[in-house]
Coordinates of C-alpha atoms and ligand atoms in Angstrom, one line a residue:
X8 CA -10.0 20.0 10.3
X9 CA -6.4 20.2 9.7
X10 CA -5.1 23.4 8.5
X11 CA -2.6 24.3 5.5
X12 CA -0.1 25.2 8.4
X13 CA -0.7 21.6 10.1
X14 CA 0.7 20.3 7.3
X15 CA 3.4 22.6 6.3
X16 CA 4.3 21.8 10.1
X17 CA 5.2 18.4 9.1
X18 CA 7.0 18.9 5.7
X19 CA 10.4 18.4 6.2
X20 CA 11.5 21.2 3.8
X21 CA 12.1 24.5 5.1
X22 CA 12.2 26.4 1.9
X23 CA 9.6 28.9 1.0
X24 CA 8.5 27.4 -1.9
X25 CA 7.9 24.3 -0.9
X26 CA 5.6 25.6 2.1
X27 CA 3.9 28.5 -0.4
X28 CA 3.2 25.3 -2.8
X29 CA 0.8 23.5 -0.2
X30 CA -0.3 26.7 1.3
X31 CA -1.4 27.1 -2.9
X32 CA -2.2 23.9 -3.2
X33 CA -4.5 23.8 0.1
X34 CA -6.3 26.8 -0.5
X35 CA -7.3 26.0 -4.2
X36 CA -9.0 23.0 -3.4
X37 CA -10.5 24.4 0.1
X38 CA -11.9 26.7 -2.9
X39 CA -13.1 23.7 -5.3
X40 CA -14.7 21.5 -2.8
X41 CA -16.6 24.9 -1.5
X42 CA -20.3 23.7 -0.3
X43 CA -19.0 19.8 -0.8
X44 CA -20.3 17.9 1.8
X45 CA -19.0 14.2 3.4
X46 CA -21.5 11.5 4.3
X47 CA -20.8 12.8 7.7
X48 CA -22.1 16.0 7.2
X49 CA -19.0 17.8 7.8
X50 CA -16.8 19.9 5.2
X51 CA -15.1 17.7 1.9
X52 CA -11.8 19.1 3.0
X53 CA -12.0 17.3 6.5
X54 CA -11.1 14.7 4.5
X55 CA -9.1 16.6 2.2
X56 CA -6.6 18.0 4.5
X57 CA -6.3 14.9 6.4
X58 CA -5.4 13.2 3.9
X59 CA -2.7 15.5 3.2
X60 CA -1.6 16.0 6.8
X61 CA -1.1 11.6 6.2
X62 CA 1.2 12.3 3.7
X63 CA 3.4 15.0 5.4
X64 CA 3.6 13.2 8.3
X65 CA 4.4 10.0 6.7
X66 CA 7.5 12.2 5.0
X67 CA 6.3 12.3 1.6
X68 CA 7.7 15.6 -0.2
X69 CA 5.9 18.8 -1.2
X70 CA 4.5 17.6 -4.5
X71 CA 3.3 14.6 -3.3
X72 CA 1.5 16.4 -0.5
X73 CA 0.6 19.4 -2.6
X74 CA -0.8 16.3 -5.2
X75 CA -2.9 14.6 -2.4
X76 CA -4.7 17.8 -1.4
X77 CA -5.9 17.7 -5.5
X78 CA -6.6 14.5 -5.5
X79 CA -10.5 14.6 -5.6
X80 CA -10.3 17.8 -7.8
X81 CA -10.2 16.4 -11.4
X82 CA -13.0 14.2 -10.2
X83 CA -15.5 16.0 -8.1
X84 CA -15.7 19.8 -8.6
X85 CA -16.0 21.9 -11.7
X86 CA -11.9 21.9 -11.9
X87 CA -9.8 20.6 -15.3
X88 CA -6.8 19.0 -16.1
X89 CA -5.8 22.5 -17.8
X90 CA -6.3 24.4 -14.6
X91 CA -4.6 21.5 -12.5
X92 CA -1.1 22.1 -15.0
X93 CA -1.5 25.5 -15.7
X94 CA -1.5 26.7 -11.7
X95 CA 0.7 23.5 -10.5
X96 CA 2.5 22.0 -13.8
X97 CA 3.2 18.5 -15.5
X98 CA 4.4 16.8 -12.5
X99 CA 1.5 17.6 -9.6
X100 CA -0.8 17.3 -12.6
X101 CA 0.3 13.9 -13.5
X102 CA 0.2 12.6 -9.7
X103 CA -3.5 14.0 -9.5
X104 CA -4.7 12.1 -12.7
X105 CA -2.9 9.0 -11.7
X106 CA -5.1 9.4 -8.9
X107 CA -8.1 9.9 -10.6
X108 CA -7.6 7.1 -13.2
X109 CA -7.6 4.7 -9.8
X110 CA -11.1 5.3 -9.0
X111 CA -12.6 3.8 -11.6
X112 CA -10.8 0.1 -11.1
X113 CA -13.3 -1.5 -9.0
X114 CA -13.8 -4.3 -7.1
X115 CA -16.9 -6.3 -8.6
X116 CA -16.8 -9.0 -6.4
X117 CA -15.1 -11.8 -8.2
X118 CA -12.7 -13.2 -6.0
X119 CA -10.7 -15.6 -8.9
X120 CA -9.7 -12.3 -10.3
X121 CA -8.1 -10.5 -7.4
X122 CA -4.0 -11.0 -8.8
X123 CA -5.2 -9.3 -12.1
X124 CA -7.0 -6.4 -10.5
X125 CA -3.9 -5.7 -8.3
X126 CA -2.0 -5.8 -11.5
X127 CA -4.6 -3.4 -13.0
X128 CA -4.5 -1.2 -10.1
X129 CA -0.9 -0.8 -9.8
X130 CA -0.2 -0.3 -13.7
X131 CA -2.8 2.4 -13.8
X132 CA -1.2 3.9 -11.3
X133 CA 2.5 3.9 -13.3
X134 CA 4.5 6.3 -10.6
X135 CA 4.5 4.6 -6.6
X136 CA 3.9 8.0 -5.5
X137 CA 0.2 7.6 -6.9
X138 CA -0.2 4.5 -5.2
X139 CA 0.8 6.5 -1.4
X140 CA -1.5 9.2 -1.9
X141 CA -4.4 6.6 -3.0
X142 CA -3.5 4.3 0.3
X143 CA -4.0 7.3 2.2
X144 CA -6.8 8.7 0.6
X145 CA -8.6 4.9 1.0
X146 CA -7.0 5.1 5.1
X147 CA -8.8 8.1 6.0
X148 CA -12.6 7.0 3.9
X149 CA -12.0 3.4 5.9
X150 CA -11.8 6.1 9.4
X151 CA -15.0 7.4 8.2
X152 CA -16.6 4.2 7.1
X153 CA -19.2 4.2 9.7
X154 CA -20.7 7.2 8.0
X155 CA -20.9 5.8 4.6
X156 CA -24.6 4.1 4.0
X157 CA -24.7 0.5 5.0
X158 CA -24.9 -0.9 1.4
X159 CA -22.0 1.0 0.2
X160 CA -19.7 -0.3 3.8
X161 CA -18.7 -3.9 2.9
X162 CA -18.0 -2.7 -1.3
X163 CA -15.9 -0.5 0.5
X164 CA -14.5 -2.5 3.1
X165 CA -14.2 -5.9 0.7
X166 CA -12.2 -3.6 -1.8
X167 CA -10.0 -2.5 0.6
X168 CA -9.0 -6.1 1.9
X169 CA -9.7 -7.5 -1.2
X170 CA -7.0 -4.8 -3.5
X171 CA -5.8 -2.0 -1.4
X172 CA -4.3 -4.4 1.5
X173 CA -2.5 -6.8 -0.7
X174 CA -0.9 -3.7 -2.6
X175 CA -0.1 -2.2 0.7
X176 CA 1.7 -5.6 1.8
X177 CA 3.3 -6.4 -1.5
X178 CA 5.0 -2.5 -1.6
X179 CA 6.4 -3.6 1.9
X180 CA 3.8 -1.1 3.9
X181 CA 3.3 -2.8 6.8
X182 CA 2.1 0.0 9.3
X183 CA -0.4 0.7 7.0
X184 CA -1.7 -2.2 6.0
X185 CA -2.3 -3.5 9.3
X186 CA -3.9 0.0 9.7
X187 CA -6.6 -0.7 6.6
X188 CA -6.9 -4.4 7.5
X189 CA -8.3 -3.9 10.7
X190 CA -10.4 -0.8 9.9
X191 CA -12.2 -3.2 7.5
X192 CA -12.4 -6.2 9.4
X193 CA -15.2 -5.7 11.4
X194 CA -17.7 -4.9 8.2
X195 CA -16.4 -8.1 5.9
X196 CA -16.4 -10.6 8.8
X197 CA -18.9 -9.3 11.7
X198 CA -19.1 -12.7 13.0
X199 CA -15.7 -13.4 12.9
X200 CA -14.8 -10.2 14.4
X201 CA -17.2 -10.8 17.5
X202 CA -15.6 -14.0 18.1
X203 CA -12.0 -12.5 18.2
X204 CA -13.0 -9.9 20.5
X205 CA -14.9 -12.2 22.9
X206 CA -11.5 -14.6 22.8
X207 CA -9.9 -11.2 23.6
X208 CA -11.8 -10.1 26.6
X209 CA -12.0 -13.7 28.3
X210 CA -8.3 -13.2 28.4
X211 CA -8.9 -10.2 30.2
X212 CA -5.6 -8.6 29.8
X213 CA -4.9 -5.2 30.4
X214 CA -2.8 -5.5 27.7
X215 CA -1.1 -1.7 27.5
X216 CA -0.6 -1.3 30.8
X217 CA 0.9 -4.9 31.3
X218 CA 3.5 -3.7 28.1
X219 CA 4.1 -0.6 29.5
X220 CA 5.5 -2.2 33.0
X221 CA 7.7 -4.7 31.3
X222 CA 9.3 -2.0 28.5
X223 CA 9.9 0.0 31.7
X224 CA 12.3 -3.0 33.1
X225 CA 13.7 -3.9 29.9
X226 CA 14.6 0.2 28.7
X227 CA 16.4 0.1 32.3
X228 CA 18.4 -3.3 31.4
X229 CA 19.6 -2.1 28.3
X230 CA 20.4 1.4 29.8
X231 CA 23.0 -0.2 32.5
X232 CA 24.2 -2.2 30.1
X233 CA 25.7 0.4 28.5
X234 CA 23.7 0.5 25.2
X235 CA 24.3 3.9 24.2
X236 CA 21.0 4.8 21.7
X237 CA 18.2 2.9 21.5
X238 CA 14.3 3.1 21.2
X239 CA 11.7 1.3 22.4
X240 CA 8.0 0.5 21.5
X241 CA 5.4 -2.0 21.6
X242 CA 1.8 -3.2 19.9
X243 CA -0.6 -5.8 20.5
X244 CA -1.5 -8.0 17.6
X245 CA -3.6 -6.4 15.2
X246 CA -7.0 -8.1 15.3
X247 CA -7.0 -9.3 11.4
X248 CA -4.4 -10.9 11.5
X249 CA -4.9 -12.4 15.4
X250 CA -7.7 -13.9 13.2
X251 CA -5.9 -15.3 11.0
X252 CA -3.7 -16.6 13.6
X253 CA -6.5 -17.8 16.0
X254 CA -8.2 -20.1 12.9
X255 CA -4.8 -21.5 12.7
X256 CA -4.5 -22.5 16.3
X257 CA -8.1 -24.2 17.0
X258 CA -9.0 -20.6 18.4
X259 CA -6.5 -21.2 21.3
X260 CA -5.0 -17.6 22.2
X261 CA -2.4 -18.9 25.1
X262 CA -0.8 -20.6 22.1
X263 CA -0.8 -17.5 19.9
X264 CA 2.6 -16.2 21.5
X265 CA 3.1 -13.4 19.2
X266 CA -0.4 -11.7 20.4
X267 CA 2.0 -9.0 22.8
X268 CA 5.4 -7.7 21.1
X269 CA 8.1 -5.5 22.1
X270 CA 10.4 -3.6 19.9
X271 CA 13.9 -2.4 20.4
X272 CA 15.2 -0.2 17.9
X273 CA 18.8 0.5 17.5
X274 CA 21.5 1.7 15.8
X275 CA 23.9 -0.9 14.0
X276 CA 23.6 -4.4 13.2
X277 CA 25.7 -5.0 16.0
X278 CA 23.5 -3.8 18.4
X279 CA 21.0 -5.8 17.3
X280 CA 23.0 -9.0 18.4
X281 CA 24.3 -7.6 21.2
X282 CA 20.5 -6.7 22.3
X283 CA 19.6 -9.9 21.9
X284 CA 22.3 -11.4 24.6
X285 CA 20.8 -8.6 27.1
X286 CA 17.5 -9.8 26.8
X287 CA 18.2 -13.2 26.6
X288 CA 20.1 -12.7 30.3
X289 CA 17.0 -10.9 31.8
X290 CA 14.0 -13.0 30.4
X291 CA 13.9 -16.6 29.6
X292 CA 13.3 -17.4 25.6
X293 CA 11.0 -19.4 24.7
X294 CA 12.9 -22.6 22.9
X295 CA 13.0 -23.1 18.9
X296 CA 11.3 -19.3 18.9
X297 CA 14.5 -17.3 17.8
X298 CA 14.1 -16.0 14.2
X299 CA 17.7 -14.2 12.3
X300 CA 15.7 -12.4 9.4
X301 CA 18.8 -10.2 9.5
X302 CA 20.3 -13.2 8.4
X303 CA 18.0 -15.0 6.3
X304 CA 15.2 -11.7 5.3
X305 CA 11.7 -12.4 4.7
X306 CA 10.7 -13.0 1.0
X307 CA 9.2 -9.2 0.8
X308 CA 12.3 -7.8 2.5
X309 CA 11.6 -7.7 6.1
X310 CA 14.7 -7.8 8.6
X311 CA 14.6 -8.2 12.3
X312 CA 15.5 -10.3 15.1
X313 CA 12.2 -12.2 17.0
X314 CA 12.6 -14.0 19.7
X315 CA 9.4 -14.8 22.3
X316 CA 10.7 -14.9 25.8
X317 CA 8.8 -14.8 29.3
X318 CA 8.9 -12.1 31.4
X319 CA 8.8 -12.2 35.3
X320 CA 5.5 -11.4 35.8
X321 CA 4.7 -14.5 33.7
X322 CA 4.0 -12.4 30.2
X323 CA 4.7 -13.7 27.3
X324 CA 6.0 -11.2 24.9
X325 CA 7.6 -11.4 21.0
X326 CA 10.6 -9.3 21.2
X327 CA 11.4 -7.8 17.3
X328 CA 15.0 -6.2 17.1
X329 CA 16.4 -4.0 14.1
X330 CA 18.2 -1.1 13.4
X331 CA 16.0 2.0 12.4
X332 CA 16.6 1.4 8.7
X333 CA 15.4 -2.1 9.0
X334 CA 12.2 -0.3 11.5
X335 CA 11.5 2.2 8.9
X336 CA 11.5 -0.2 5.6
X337 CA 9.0 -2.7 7.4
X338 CA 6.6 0.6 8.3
X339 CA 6.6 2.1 5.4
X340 CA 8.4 0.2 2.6
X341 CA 8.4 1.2 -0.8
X342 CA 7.6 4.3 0.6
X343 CA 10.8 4.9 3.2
X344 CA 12.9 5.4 -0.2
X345 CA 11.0 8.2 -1.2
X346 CA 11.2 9.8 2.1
X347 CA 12.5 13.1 3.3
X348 CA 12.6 12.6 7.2
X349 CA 13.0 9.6 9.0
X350 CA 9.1 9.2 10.4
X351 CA 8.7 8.7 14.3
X352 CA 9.2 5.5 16.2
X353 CA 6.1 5.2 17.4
X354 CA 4.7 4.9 20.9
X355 CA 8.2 5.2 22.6
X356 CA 10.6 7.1 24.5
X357 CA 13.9 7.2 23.6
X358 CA 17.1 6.7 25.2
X359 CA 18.6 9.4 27.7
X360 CA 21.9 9.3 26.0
X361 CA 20.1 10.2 22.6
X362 CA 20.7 13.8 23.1
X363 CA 24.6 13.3 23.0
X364 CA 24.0 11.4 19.5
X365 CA 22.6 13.6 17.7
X366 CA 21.1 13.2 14.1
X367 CA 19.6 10.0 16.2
X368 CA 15.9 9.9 17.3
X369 CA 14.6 13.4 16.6
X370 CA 11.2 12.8 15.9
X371 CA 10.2 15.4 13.5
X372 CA 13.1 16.4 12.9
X373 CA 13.1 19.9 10.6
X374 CA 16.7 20.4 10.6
X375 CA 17.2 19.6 6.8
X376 CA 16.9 22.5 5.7
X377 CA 19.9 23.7 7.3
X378 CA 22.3 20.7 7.4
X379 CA 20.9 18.2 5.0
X380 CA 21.1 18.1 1.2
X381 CA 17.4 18.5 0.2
X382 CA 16.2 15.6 -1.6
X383 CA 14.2 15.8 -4.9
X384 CA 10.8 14.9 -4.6
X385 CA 10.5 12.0 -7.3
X386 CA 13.3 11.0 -5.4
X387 CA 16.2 8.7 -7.1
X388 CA 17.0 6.6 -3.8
X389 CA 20.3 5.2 -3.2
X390 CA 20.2 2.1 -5.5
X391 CA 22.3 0.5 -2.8
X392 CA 19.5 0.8 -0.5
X393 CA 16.9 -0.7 -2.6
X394 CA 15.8 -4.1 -1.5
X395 CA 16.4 -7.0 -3.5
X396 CA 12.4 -8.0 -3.4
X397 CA 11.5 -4.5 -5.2
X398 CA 14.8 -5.4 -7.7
X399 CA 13.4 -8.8 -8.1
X400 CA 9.8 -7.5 -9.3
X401 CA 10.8 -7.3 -13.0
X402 CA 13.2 -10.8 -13.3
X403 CA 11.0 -11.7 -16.0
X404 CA 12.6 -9.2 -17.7
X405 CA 15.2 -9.7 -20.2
X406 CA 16.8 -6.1 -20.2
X407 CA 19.9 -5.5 -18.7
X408 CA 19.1 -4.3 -15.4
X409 CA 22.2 -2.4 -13.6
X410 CA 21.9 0.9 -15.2
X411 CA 21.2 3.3 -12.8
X412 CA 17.3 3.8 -13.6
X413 CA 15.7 4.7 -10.5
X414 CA 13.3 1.7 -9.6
X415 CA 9.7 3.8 -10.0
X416 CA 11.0 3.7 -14.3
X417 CA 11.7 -0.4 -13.4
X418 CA 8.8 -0.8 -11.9
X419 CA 6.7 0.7 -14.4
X420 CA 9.0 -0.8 -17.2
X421 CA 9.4 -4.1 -16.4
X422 CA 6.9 -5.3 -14.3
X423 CA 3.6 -3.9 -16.3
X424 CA 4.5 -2.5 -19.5
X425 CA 3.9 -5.4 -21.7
X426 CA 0.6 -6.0 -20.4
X427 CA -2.9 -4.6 -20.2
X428 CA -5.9 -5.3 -18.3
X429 CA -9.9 -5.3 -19.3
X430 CA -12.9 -5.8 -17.9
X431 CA -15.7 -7.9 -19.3
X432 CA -19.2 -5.8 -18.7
X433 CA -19.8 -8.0 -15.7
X434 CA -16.1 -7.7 -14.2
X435 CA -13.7 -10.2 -15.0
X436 CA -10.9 -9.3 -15.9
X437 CA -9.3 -10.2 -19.2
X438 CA -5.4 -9.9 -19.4
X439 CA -3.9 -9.1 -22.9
X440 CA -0.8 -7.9 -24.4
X441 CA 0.0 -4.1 -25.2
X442 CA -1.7 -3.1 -28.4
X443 CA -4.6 -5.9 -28.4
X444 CA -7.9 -5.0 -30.0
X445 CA -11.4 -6.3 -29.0
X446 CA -10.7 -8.9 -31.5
X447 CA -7.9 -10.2 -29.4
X448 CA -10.1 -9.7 -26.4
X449 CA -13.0 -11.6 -27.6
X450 CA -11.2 -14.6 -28.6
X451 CA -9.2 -14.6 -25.1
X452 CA -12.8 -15.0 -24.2
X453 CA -14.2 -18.0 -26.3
X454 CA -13.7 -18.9 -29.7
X455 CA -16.7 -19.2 -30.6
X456 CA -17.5 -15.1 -29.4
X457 CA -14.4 -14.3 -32.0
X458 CA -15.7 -16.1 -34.5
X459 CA -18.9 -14.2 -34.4
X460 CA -18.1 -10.9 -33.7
X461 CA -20.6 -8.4 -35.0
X462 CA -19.8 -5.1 -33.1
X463 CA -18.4 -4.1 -29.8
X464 CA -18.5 -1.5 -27.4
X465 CA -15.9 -0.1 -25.2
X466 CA -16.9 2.1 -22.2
X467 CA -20.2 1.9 -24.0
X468 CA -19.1 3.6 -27.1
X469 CA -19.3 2.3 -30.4
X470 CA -15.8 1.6 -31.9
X471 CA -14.1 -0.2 -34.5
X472 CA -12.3 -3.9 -34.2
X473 CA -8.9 -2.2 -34.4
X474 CA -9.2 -0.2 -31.6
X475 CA -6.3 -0.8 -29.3
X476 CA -7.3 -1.0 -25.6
X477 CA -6.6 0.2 -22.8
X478 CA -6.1 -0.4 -19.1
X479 CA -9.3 -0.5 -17.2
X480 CA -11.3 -0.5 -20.5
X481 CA -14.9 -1.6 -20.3
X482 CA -15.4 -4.0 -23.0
X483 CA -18.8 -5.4 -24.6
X484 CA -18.6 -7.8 -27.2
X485 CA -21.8 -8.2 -30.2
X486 CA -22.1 -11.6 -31.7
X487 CA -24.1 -12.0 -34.6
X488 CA -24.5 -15.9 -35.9
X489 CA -23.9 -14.8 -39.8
X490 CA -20.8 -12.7 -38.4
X491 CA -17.3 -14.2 -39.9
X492 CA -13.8 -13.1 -38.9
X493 CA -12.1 -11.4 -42.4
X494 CA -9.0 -11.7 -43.7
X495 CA -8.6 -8.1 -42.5
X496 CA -8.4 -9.0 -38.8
X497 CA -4.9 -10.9 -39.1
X498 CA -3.7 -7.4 -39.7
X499 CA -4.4 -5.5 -36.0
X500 CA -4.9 -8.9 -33.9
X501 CA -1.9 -9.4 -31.6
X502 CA -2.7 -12.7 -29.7
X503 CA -1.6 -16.0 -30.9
X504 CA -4.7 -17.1 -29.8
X505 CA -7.0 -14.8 -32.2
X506 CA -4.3 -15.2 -35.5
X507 CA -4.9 -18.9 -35.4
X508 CA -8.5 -19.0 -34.9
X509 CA -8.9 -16.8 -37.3
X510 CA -6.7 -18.4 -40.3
X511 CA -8.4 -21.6 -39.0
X512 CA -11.8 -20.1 -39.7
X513 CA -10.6 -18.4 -43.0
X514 CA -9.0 -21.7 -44.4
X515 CA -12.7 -23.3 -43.8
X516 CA -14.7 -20.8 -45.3
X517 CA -12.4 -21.3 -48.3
X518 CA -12.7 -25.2 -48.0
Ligands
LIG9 MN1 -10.6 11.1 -1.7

């Protein structure tokens, strides 16, 4: 299990405060999860701390962290909102409720519905920090999977590809999405899975130790070239999306040239290119497989140079080239802005000029506290170095947009304040303005339910037809054949939709 000072080791902060708050924040919920067990028999706060240790690692600040080691307070033990603010205030209070309000959006299963529940999912959520600590908290129970019952796995695992991946891919958090995606893989497609790993082994490659020969050559070109920092890593395919690439290619994997890739992280733009020309001179590129996404980024953002290339030894290798900002925003995305430390590059050893750079390539770094301004945890990031695809979530918006309002208030503003997002009893999902009542709801539904609305329930309570609902509301609709819409109802319905059936039906029943 981790402990409190596993974690504190990988805050970035060095103040007192900061480690006193997760050392708080740790030991309070070791105390409310007392006796709580996990399907796997060991201690709640395996999972607890781990996820916790996630977020410090990842370089997610104190309040975050502090926030993710409450997160299953509020909903599992004895503890309340009001001891939540009164020992850790508004803001840690507000992260572990956004939390809490996530676990009840649910997968039921109806694929047509998927966009809205994403939609549902991430306006629950309102701040992006609630949406990190959920992805980890859903990383570390897809880990632990294997101990969950068997009828609870594929819920679990279809919910995670199904909602959690696509929110993971469309914040621009690509390490891990691949992470979650492959974690589930095996329980939603068994079959499919098999096959992959059957195409993999009749391949026979020993893939790590083949990558780990040619980096060797390639760190030793660049070196005598005189490339002053870089870093350099690599990763086989991940076998989700291998999948997806294999049904694409007839299930041919010496066609799938992407399956081994190298990565060459360095400093400046310039280096990029200039990497690219050393590479090019020691292995032979593939033809028509270059790809500028410096020059022409990827719809959600991502920049890098690819090219595929040939090694000696007959390998065929992707080679992806950025600078670390460009590394760091296709890892972690959305996430990288609210970031103290720069996170490691993984699985890599770094230049040995790095040392004479410094600032460069310490992993782990904990020097901020002495040379670096600390950053506030619900961090404003440099609006310079927000990328256009998060800017471009809210064009539907007709406010003028170059104020400086960080992007969490943009998100939350323009991108899913005018809507909300309901739930029929048997899980679709019904998407309605702000304000709508279960009038408006059951018309969206069929005219013919409005028309004949005698009572309705939401979240099983009894209420009245001018309710207004909310996200993630349950709602149950009672038709009655003598039941008639009343002049009344024009007054609280919001939908077109519901005002003109219902003056239709009036003007009849005068008729
Ligand atoms: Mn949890």
């Amino acid at each position: 299990m981790k402990t409190a000072a596993d974690i504190i080791g990988q805050i970035h902060s060095g103040l007192e405060s900061d480690k006193e708050l997760i050392e708080k924040a740790y030991n309070f919920a070791a105390q409310a999860h007392d006796g709580h067990k996990r399907y796997s028999g060991e201690p709640y706060m395996v999972h607890i701390s781990n996820v916790g240790f996630k977020l410090a690692a990842m370089g997610m600040g104190p309040r975050t962290v502090a926030a993710g080691l409450l997160h299953d307070t509020i909903e599992d033990t004895p503890v309340t909102t009001l001891d939540i603010k009164r020992e850790f205030g508004d803001e840690i209070l507000f992260l572990v409720e956004g939390v809490t309000k996530l676990s009840s959006v649910r997968y039921y299963g109806t694929d047509r519905h998927n966009e809205s529940l994403r939609k549902l999912f991430v306006a629950t959520s309102q701040d992006i920090r609630v949406l990190i600590i959920k992805l980890n908290d859903r990383l570390h129970n897809m880990e632990t999977l294997s101990h969950v019952p068997p009828e609870k796995q594929l819920r679990i695992a279809r919910e995670t590809l199904e909602i959690y991946v696509p929110i993971a891919h469309r914040l621009g958090m690509g390490k891990i999405r691949k992470e979650l995606e492959d974690l589930a893989f095996p329980y939603v497609y068994p079959a499919e899975y098999k096959r992959v790993i059957e195409v993999l082994e009749k391949k026979n490659g020993k893939y790590n130790e083949t990558l780990e020969r040619e980096r060797k050559v390639l760190q030793k070109r660049l070196a005598d070239s005189g490339l002053l920092d870089f870093h350099t890593s690599f990763r086989v395919k991940g076998l989700f999306s291998l999948y997806h690439k294999l049904k694409r290619k007839e299930w041919d994997i010496a066609v799938v040239y992407d399956l081994l890739a190298m990565r060459v992280v360095v400093t400046s733009v310039e280096d990029c290119y200039r990497t690219l020309g050393i590479i090019h001179e020691l292995w032979r590129p593939l033809p028509g497989r270059m790809k500028d996404y410096i020059a022409f980024p990827k719809p959600n953002g991502y920049k890098s140079l690819h090219t595929t290339v040939t090694t000696q030894n007959e390998t065929i290798l992707e080679i992806q080239i950025r600078t670390k900002d460009m590394h760091q925003e296709s890892e972690f995305g959305i996430a990288s802005h609210l970031m103290y430390k720069q996170p490691v590059v993984t699985a890599g050893a770094s230049s040995k000029f790095a040392n004479l750079i410094p600032s460069l390539f310490r992993p782990f770094s904990r020097r901020a506290a002495v040379d670096e301004k600390i950053k506030e945890d619900s961090a404003v990031p440099d609006k310079d170095k927000i990328p256009t695809w998060i800017k471009q979530i809210g064009t539907h918006s007709t406010k003028d947009s170059n104020s400086e309002e960080d992007f969490i208030s943009d998100m939350r503003d323009d991108f899913f304040s005018n809507r909300i997002f309901v739930f029929t009893p048997i899980g679709d999902v019904v998407d309605l303005p702000v304000g709508a009542t279960p009038v408006d709801f059951a018309f969206a539904i069929h005219s013919e339910i409005g028309n004949h609305m005698a009572g309705v329930k939401v979240n099983k309570k009894l209420v009245q037809f001018d309710t207004a609902l909310h996200n993630g509301d349950i709602v149950e609709i009672e038709t009655k054949k003598s039941a008639k819409p009343t002049k009344k109802w024009l007054d609280f319905a919001k939908t077109s939709v519901a005002k003109r059936h219902i003056r239709s039906t009036l003007e009849a029943q005068i008729n």
